[in-house]
Amino acid sequence: MSEKAPETTAVSVGDVVNGTIEHLAAYGAFVRLESGQKAMVHISELSHNYVKKVEDILEVGQKVSAKVIKIDDKGRIDLSIKALQVREPQPRPVNREDDFEKKLAGFMKFSDEKIADLNSKSKDPRGSKRRSTGGKK
């Protein structure tokens, strides 16, 4: 009888496990746990930051630690690497006020141009109803 049979239940939700990346896919990575079990880390569980490609974070053969977040009724194990990471506060943009000022100045310029354009049309006695005069000027 195989020694792996009792270990299939050795992992439970909330456990921190170690393993090796065996395969990368567009949606996540497959991990071989030290117990011999296979688990998966979804791309959304790799980092608190946006991850465009799994390859940007992981590579085959890499050793990882992760937290077990789910075991479904078929015994599939879902892991989270980001659950073990300290979430750093998002740095505030240094020039946030400058960015706002630039956007506001751009809006004001566009708005002034629109108002000037509308005013010039309203002052034109013919308005925007310019029609062909049949060659007369």
JSON list of C-alpha atoms in Angstrom, two decimals:
[
{"chain": "A", "resi": 1, "resn": "MET", "atom": "CA", "xyz": [0.00, 0.00, 0.00]},
{"chain": "A", "resi": 2, "resn": "SER", "atom": "CA", "xyz": [1.25, 3.48, -0.84]},
{"chain": "A", "resi": 3, "resn": "GLU", "atom": "CA", "xyz": [2.37, 5.84, 1.91]},
{"chain": "A", "resi": 4, "resn": "LYS", "atom": "CA", "xyz": [0.79, 8.80, 0.03]},
{"chain": "A", "resi": 5, "resn": "ALA", "atom": "CA", "xyz": [-2.79, 7.73, 0.82]},
{"chain": "A", "resi": 6, "resn": "PRO", "atom": "CA", "xyz": [-2.88, 9.14, 4.38]},
{"chain": "A", "resi": 7, "resn": "GLU", "atom": "CA", "xyz": [-1.15, 12.34, 3.21]},
{"chain": "A", "resi": 8, "resn": "THR", "atom": "CA", "xyz": [-3.98, 13.27, 0.85]},
{"chain": "A", "resi": 9, "resn": "THR", "atom": "CA", "xyz": [-5.93, 14.42, 3.89]},
{"chain": "A", "resi": 10, "resn": "ALA", "atom": "CA", "xyz": [-2.88, 15.84, 5.68]},
{"chain": "A", "resi": 11, "resn": "VAL", "atom": "CA", "xyz": [-3.41, 19.26, 4.10]},
{"chain": "A", "resi": 12, "resn": "SER", "atom": "CA", "xyz": [-6.30, 21.41, 5.23]},
{"chain": "A", "resi": 13, "resn": "VAL", "atom": "CA", "xyz": [-7.56, 24.90, 4.53]},
{"chain": "A", "resi": 14, "resn": "GLY", "atom": "CA", "xyz": [-5.44, 27.49, 6.30]},
{"chain": "A", "resi": 15, "resn": "ASP", "atom": "CA", "xyz": [-2.25, 25.40, 6.26]},
{"chain": "A", "resi": 16, "resn": "VAL", "atom": "CA", "xyz": [0.98, 26.91, 4.95]},
{"chain": "A", "resi": 17, "resn": "VAL", "atom": "CA", "xyz": [2.65, 24.45, 2.59]},
{"chain": "A", "resi": 18, "resn": "ASN", "atom": "CA", "xyz": [5.88, 24.30, 0.58]},
{"chain": "A", "resi": 19, "resn": "GLY", "atom": "CA", "xyz": [6.24, 23.00, -2.93]},
{"chain": "A", "resi": 20, "resn": "THR", "atom": "CA", "xyz": [7.90, 23.26, -6.32]},
{"chain": "A", "resi": 21, "resn": "ILE", "atom": "CA", "xyz": [6.41, 24.82, -9.45]},
{"chain": "A", "resi": 22, "resn": "GLU", "atom": "CA", "xyz": [5.86, 22.03, -11.99]},
{"chain": "A", "resi": 23, "resn": "HIS", "atom": "CA", "xyz": [3.90, 23.74, -14.74]},
{"chain": "A", "resi": 24, "resn": "LEU", "atom": "CA", "xyz": [2.87, 27.26, -15.72]},
{"chain": "A", "resi": 25, "resn": "ALA", "atom": "CA", "xyz": [-0.37, 28.11, -17.51]},
{"chain": "A", "resi": 26, "resn": "ALA", "atom": "CA", "xyz": [-1.93, 31.40, -18.57]},
{"chain": "A", "resi": 27, "resn": "TYR", "atom": "CA", "xyz": [-4.33, 31.23, -15.63]},
{"chain": "A", "resi": 28, "resn": "GLY", "atom": "CA", "xyz": [-1.93, 30.06, -12.90]},
{"chain": "A", "resi": 29, "resn": "ALA", "atom": "CA", "xyz": [0.73, 27.60, -11.79]},
{"chain": "A", "resi": 30, "resn": "PHE", "atom": "CA", "xyz": [0.69, 23.95, -10.73]},
{"chain": "A", "resi": 31, "resn": "VAL", "atom": "CA", "xyz": [2.67, 23.12, -7.62]},
{"chain": "A", "resi": 32, "resn": "ARG", "atom": "CA", "xyz": [3.94, 19.74, -6.39]},
{"chain": "A", "resi": 33, "resn": "LEU", "atom": "CA", "xyz": [3.69, 19.88, -2.63]},
{"chain": "A", "resi": 34, "resn": "GLU", "atom": "CA", "xyz": [6.28, 18.29, -0.35]},
{"chain": "A", "resi": 35, "resn": "SER", "atom": "CA", "xyz": [3.59, 15.74, 0.54]},
{"chain": "A", "resi": 36, "resn": "GLY", "atom": "CA", "xyz": [3.51, 14.67, -3.13]},
{"chain": "A", "resi": 37, "resn": "GLN", "atom": "CA", "xyz": [0.10, 16.21, -3.74]},
{"chain": "A", "resi": 38, "resn": "LYS", "atom": "CA", "xyz": [-0.58, 18.54, -6.64]},
{"chain": "A", "resi": 39, "resn": "ALA", "atom": "CA", "xyz": [-2.08, 21.97, -6.10]},
{"chain": "A", "resi": 40, "resn": "MET", "atom": "CA", "xyz": [-2.78, 25.07, -8.14]},
{"chain": "A", "resi": 41, "resn": "VAL", "atom": "CA", "xyz": [-2.18, 28.79, -7.59]},
{"chain": "A", "resi": 42, "resn": "HIS", "atom": "CA", "xyz": [-4.52, 30.95, -9.66]},
{"chain": "A", "resi": 43, "resn": "ILE", "atom": "CA", "xyz": [-2.95, 34.05, -11.26]},
{"chain": "A", "resi": 44, "resn": "SER", "atom": "CA", "xyz": [-5.12, 36.24, -9.01]},
{"chain": "A", "resi": 45, "resn": "GLU", "atom": "CA", "xyz": [-3.50, 34.64, -5.94]},
{"chain": "A", "resi": 46, "resn": "LEU", "atom": "CA", "xyz": [0.12, 35.36, -6.94]},
{"chain": "A", "resi": 47, "resn": "SER", "atom": "CA", "xyz": [0.42, 38.93, -5.74]},
{"chain": "A", "resi": 48, "resn": "HIS", "atom": "CA", "xyz": [-1.53, 41.85, -4.31]},
{"chain": "A", "resi": 49, "resn": "ASN", "atom": "CA", "xyz": [-0.36, 43.79, -7.38]},
{"chain": "A", "resi": 50, "resn": "TYR", "atom": "CA", "xyz": [-1.61, 43.27, -10.93]},
{"chain": "A", "resi": 51, "resn": "VAL", "atom": "CA", "xyz": [0.03, 40.29, -12.64]},
{"chain": "A", "resi": 52, "resn": "LYS", "atom": "CA", "xyz": [-0.07, 40.31, -16.44]},
{"chain": "A", "resi": 53, "resn": "LYS", "atom": "CA", "xyz": [1.68, 36.96, -16.94]},
{"chain": "A", "resi": 54, "resn": "VAL", "atom": "CA", "xyz": [2.34, 34.12, -14.53]},
{"chain": "A", "resi": 55, "resn": "GLU", "atom": "CA", "xyz": [5.90, 33.93, -15.94]},
{"chain": "A", "resi": 56, "resn": "ASP", "atom": "CA", "xyz": [6.54, 37.43, -14.60]},
{"chain": "A", "resi": 57, "resn": "ILE", "atom": "CA", "xyz": [6.29, 36.04, -11.05]},
{"chain": "A", "resi": 58, "resn": "LEU", "atom": "CA", "xyz": [7.11, 32.32, -11.18]},
{"chain": "A", "resi": 59, "resn": "GLU", "atom": "CA", "xyz": [9.25, 29.84, -13.09]},
{"chain": "A", "resi": 60, "resn": "VAL", "atom": "CA", "xyz": [9.26, 26.06, -13.36]},
{"chain": "A", "resi": 61, "resn": "GLY", "atom": "CA", "xyz": [11.40, 24.47, -10.64]},
{"chain": "A", "resi": 62, "resn": "GLN", "atom": "CA", "xyz": [11.02, 27.42, -8.27]},
{"chain": "A", "resi": 63, "resn": "LYS", "atom": "CA", "xyz": [10.36, 26.59, -4.59]},
{"chain": "A", "resi": 64, "resn": "VAL", "atom": "CA", "xyz": [7.35, 28.39, -3.11]},
{"chain": "A", "resi": 65, "resn": "SER", "atom": "CA", "xyz": [5.45, 28.67, 0.13]},
{"chain": "A", "resi": 66, "resn": "ALA", "atom": "CA", "xyz": [1.71, 29.19, -0.04]},
{"chain": "A", "resi": 67, "resn": "LYS", "atom": "CA", "xyz": [-1.43, 29.07, 2.03]},
{"chain": "A", "resi": 68, "resn": "VAL", "atom": "CA", "xyz": [-4.16, 26.51, 1.32]},
{"chain": "A", "resi": 69, "resn": "ILE", "atom": "CA", "xyz": [-7.29, 28.55, 0.63]},
{"chain": "A", "resi": 70, "resn": "LYS", "atom": "CA", "xyz": [-9.65, 25.88, -0.72]},
{"chain": "A", "resi": 71, "resn": "ILE", "atom": "CA", "xyz": [-9.99, 22.12, -1.15]},
{"chain": "A", "resi": 72, "resn": "ASP", "atom": "CA", "xyz": [-12.95, 21.21, -3.35]},
{"chain": "A", "resi": 73, "resn": "ASP", "atom": "CA", "xyz": [-15.07, 18.06, -3.19]},
{"chain": "A", "resi": 74, "resn": "LYS", "atom": "CA", "xyz": [-12.78, 16.38, -5.74]},
{"chain": "A", "resi": 75, "resn": "GLY", "atom": "CA", "xyz": [-9.76, 16.97, -3.51]},
{"chain": "A", "resi": 76, "resn": "ARG", "atom": "CA", "xyz": [-8.23, 19.69, -5.69]},
{"chain": "A", "resi": 77, "resn": "ILE", "atom": "CA", "xyz": [-6.12, 22.07, -3.65]},
{"chain": "A", "resi": 78, "resn": "ASP", "atom": "CA", "xyz": [-6.09, 25.82, -4.32]},
{"chain": "A", "resi": 79, "resn": "LEU", "atom": "CA", "xyz": [-3.20, 27.86, -2.97]},
{"chain": "A", "resi": 80, "resn": "SER", "atom": "CA", "xyz": [-2.49, 31.54, -2.41]},
{"chain": "A", "resi": 81, "resn": "ILE", "atom": "CA", "xyz": [1.00, 33.01, -2.42]},
{"chain": "A", "resi": 82, "resn": "LYS", "atom": "CA", "xyz": [-0.28, 36.55, -1.84]},
{"chain": "A", "resi": 83, "resn": "ALA", "atom": "CA", "xyz": [-1.95, 35.44, 1.42]},
{"chain": "A", "resi": 84, "resn": "LEU", "atom": "CA", "xyz": [1.54, 35.11, 2.90]},
{"chain": "A", "resi": 85, "resn": "GLN", "atom": "CA", "xyz": [2.72, 38.49, 1.60]},
{"chain": "A", "resi": 86, "resn": "VAL", "atom": "CA", "xyz": [2.47, 41.62, 3.69]},
{"chain": "A", "resi": 87, "resn": "ARG", "atom": "CA", "xyz": [0.26, 44.04, 1.85]},
{"chain": "A", "resi": 88, "resn": "GLU", "atom": "CA", "xyz": [2.21, 47.24, 1.52]},
{"chain": "A", "resi": 89, "resn": "PRO", "atom": "CA", "xyz": [0.22, 50.45, 1.52]},
{"chain": "A", "resi": 90, "resn": "GLN", "atom": "CA", "xyz": [-0.07, 51.88, -1.95]},
{"chain": "A", "resi": 91, "resn": "PRO", "atom": "CA", "xyz": [2.33, 54.79, -2.34]},
{"chain": "A", "resi": 92, "resn": "ARG", "atom": "CA", "xyz": [0.59, 58.04, -3.06]},
{"chain": "A", "resi": 93, "resn": "PRO", "atom": "CA", "xyz": [1.74, 59.74, -6.22]},
{"chain": "A", "resi": 94, "resn": "VAL", "atom": "CA", "xyz": [4.24, 62.44, -5.32]},
{"chain": "A", "resi": 95, "resn": "ASN", "atom": "CA", "xyz": [2.89, 64.92, -7.86]},
{"chain": "A", "resi": 96, "resn": "ARG", "atom": "CA", "xyz": [-0.78, 64.16, -7.37]},
{"chain": "A", "resi": 97, "resn": "GLU", "atom": "CA", "xyz": [-1.65, 67.83, -6.98]},
{"chain": "A", "resi": 98, "resn": "ASP", "atom": "CA", "xyz": [0.44, 68.71, -10.02]},
{"chain": "A", "resi": 99, "resn": "ASP", "atom": "CA", "xyz": [-1.37, 66.07, -12.06]},
{"chain": "A", "resi": 100, "resn": "PHE", "atom": "CA", "xyz": [-4.72, 67.52, -11.00]},
{"chain": "A", "resi": 101, "resn": "GLU", "atom": "CA", "xyz": [-3.56, 71.04, -11.83]},
{"chain": "A", "resi": 102, "resn": "LYS", "atom": "CA", "xyz": [-2.45, 69.92, -15.31]},
{"chain": "A", "resi": 103, "resn": "LYS", "atom": "CA", "xyz": [-5.78, 68.20, -15.96]},
{"chain": "A", "resi": 104, "resn": "LEU", "atom": "CA", "xyz": [-7.70, 71.21, -14.69]},
{"chain": "A", "resi": 105, "resn": "ALA", "atom": "CA", "xyz": [-5.64, 73.62, -16.84]},
{"chain": "A", "resi": 106, "resn": "GLY", "atom": "CA", "xyz": [-6.25, 71.42, -19.90]},
{"chain": "A", "resi": 107, "resn": "PHE", "atom": "CA", "xyz": [-9.98, 71.30, -19.19]},
{"chain": "A", "resi": 108, "resn": "MET", "atom": "CA", "xyz": [-10.14, 75.07, -18.68]},
{"chain": "A", "resi": 109, "resn": "LYS", "atom": "CA", "xyz": [-8.29, 75.71, -21.95]},
{"chain": "A", "resi": 110, "resn": "PHE", "atom": "CA", "xyz": [-10.61, 73.38, -23.86]},
{"chain": "A", "resi": 111, "resn": "SER", "atom": "CA", "xyz": [-13.65, 74.94, -22.17]},
{"chain": "A", "resi": 112, "resn": "ASP", "atom": "CA", "xyz": [-12.50, 78.49, -23.00]},
{"chain": "A", "resi": 113, "resn": "GLU", "atom": "CA", "xyz": [-11.94, 77.53, -26.64]},
{"chain": "A", "resi": 114, "resn": "LYS", "atom": "CA", "xyz": [-15.43, 76.00, -26.85]},
{"chain": "A", "resi": 115, "resn": "ILE", "atom": "CA", "xyz": [-17.02, 79.09, -25.27]},
{"chain": "A", "resi": 116, "resn": "ALA", "atom": "CA", "xyz": [-15.10, 81.41, -27.61]},
{"chain": "A", "resi": 117, "resn": "ASP", "atom": "CA", "xyz": [-16.19, 79.30, -30.59]},
{"chain": "A", "resi": 118, "resn": "LEU", "atom": "CA", "xyz": [-19.83, 79.40, -29.47]},
{"chain": "A", "resi": 119, "resn": "ASN", "atom": "CA", "xyz": [-19.65, 83.16, -28.81]},
{"chain": "A", "resi": 120, "resn": "SER", "atom": "CA", "xyz": [-18.19, 83.86, -32.24]},
{"chain": "A", "resi": 121, "resn": "LYS", "atom": "CA", "xyz": [-21.02, 81.89, -33.87]},
{"chain": "A", "resi": 122, "resn": "SER", "atom": "CA", "xyz": [-23.69, 83.66, -31.83]},
{"chain": "A", "resi": 123, "resn": "LYS", "atom": "CA", "xyz": [-22.28, 87.12, -32.73]},
{"chain": "A", "resi": 124, "resn": "ASP", "atom": "CA", "xyz": [-22.33, 86.26, -36.44]},
{"chain": "A", "resi": 125, "resn": "PRO", "atom": "CA", "xyz": [-25.62, 87.78, -37.65]},
{"chain": "A", "resi": 126, "resn": "ARG", "atom": "CA", "xyz": [-26.12, 84.85, -39.95]},
{"chain": "A", "resi": 127, "resn": "GLY", "atom": "CA", "xyz": [-25.36, 82.42, -37.09]},
{"chain": "A", "resi": 128, "resn": "SER", "atom": "CA", "xyz": [-24.68, 78.87, -38.11]},
{"chain": "A", "resi": 129, "resn": "LYS", "atom": "CA", "xyz": [-27.40, 79.00, -40.76]},
{"chain": "A", "resi": 130, "resn": "ARG", "atom": "CA", "xyz": [-25.02, 79.82, -43.54]},
{"chain": "A", "resi": 131, "resn": "ARG", "atom": "CA", "xyz": [-26.51, 78.89, -46.86]},
{"chain": "A", "resi": 132, "resn": "SER", "atom": "CA", "xyz": [-25.31, 79.13, -50.34]},
{"chain": "A", "resi": 133, "resn": "THR", "atom": "CA", "xyz": [-26.29, 82.48, -51.88]},
{"chain": "A", "resi": 134, "resn": "GLY", "atom": "CA", "xyz": [-26.25, 81.07, -55.37]},
{"chain": "A", "resi": 135, "resn": "GLY", "atom": "CA", "xyz": [-22.96, 82.72, -56.26]},
{"chain": "A", "resi": 136, "resn": "LYS", "atom": "CA", "xyz": [-23.89, 86.18, -54.87]},
{"chain": "A", "resi": 137, "resn": "LYS", "atom": "CA", "xyz": [-21.63, 87.85, -52.37]}
]
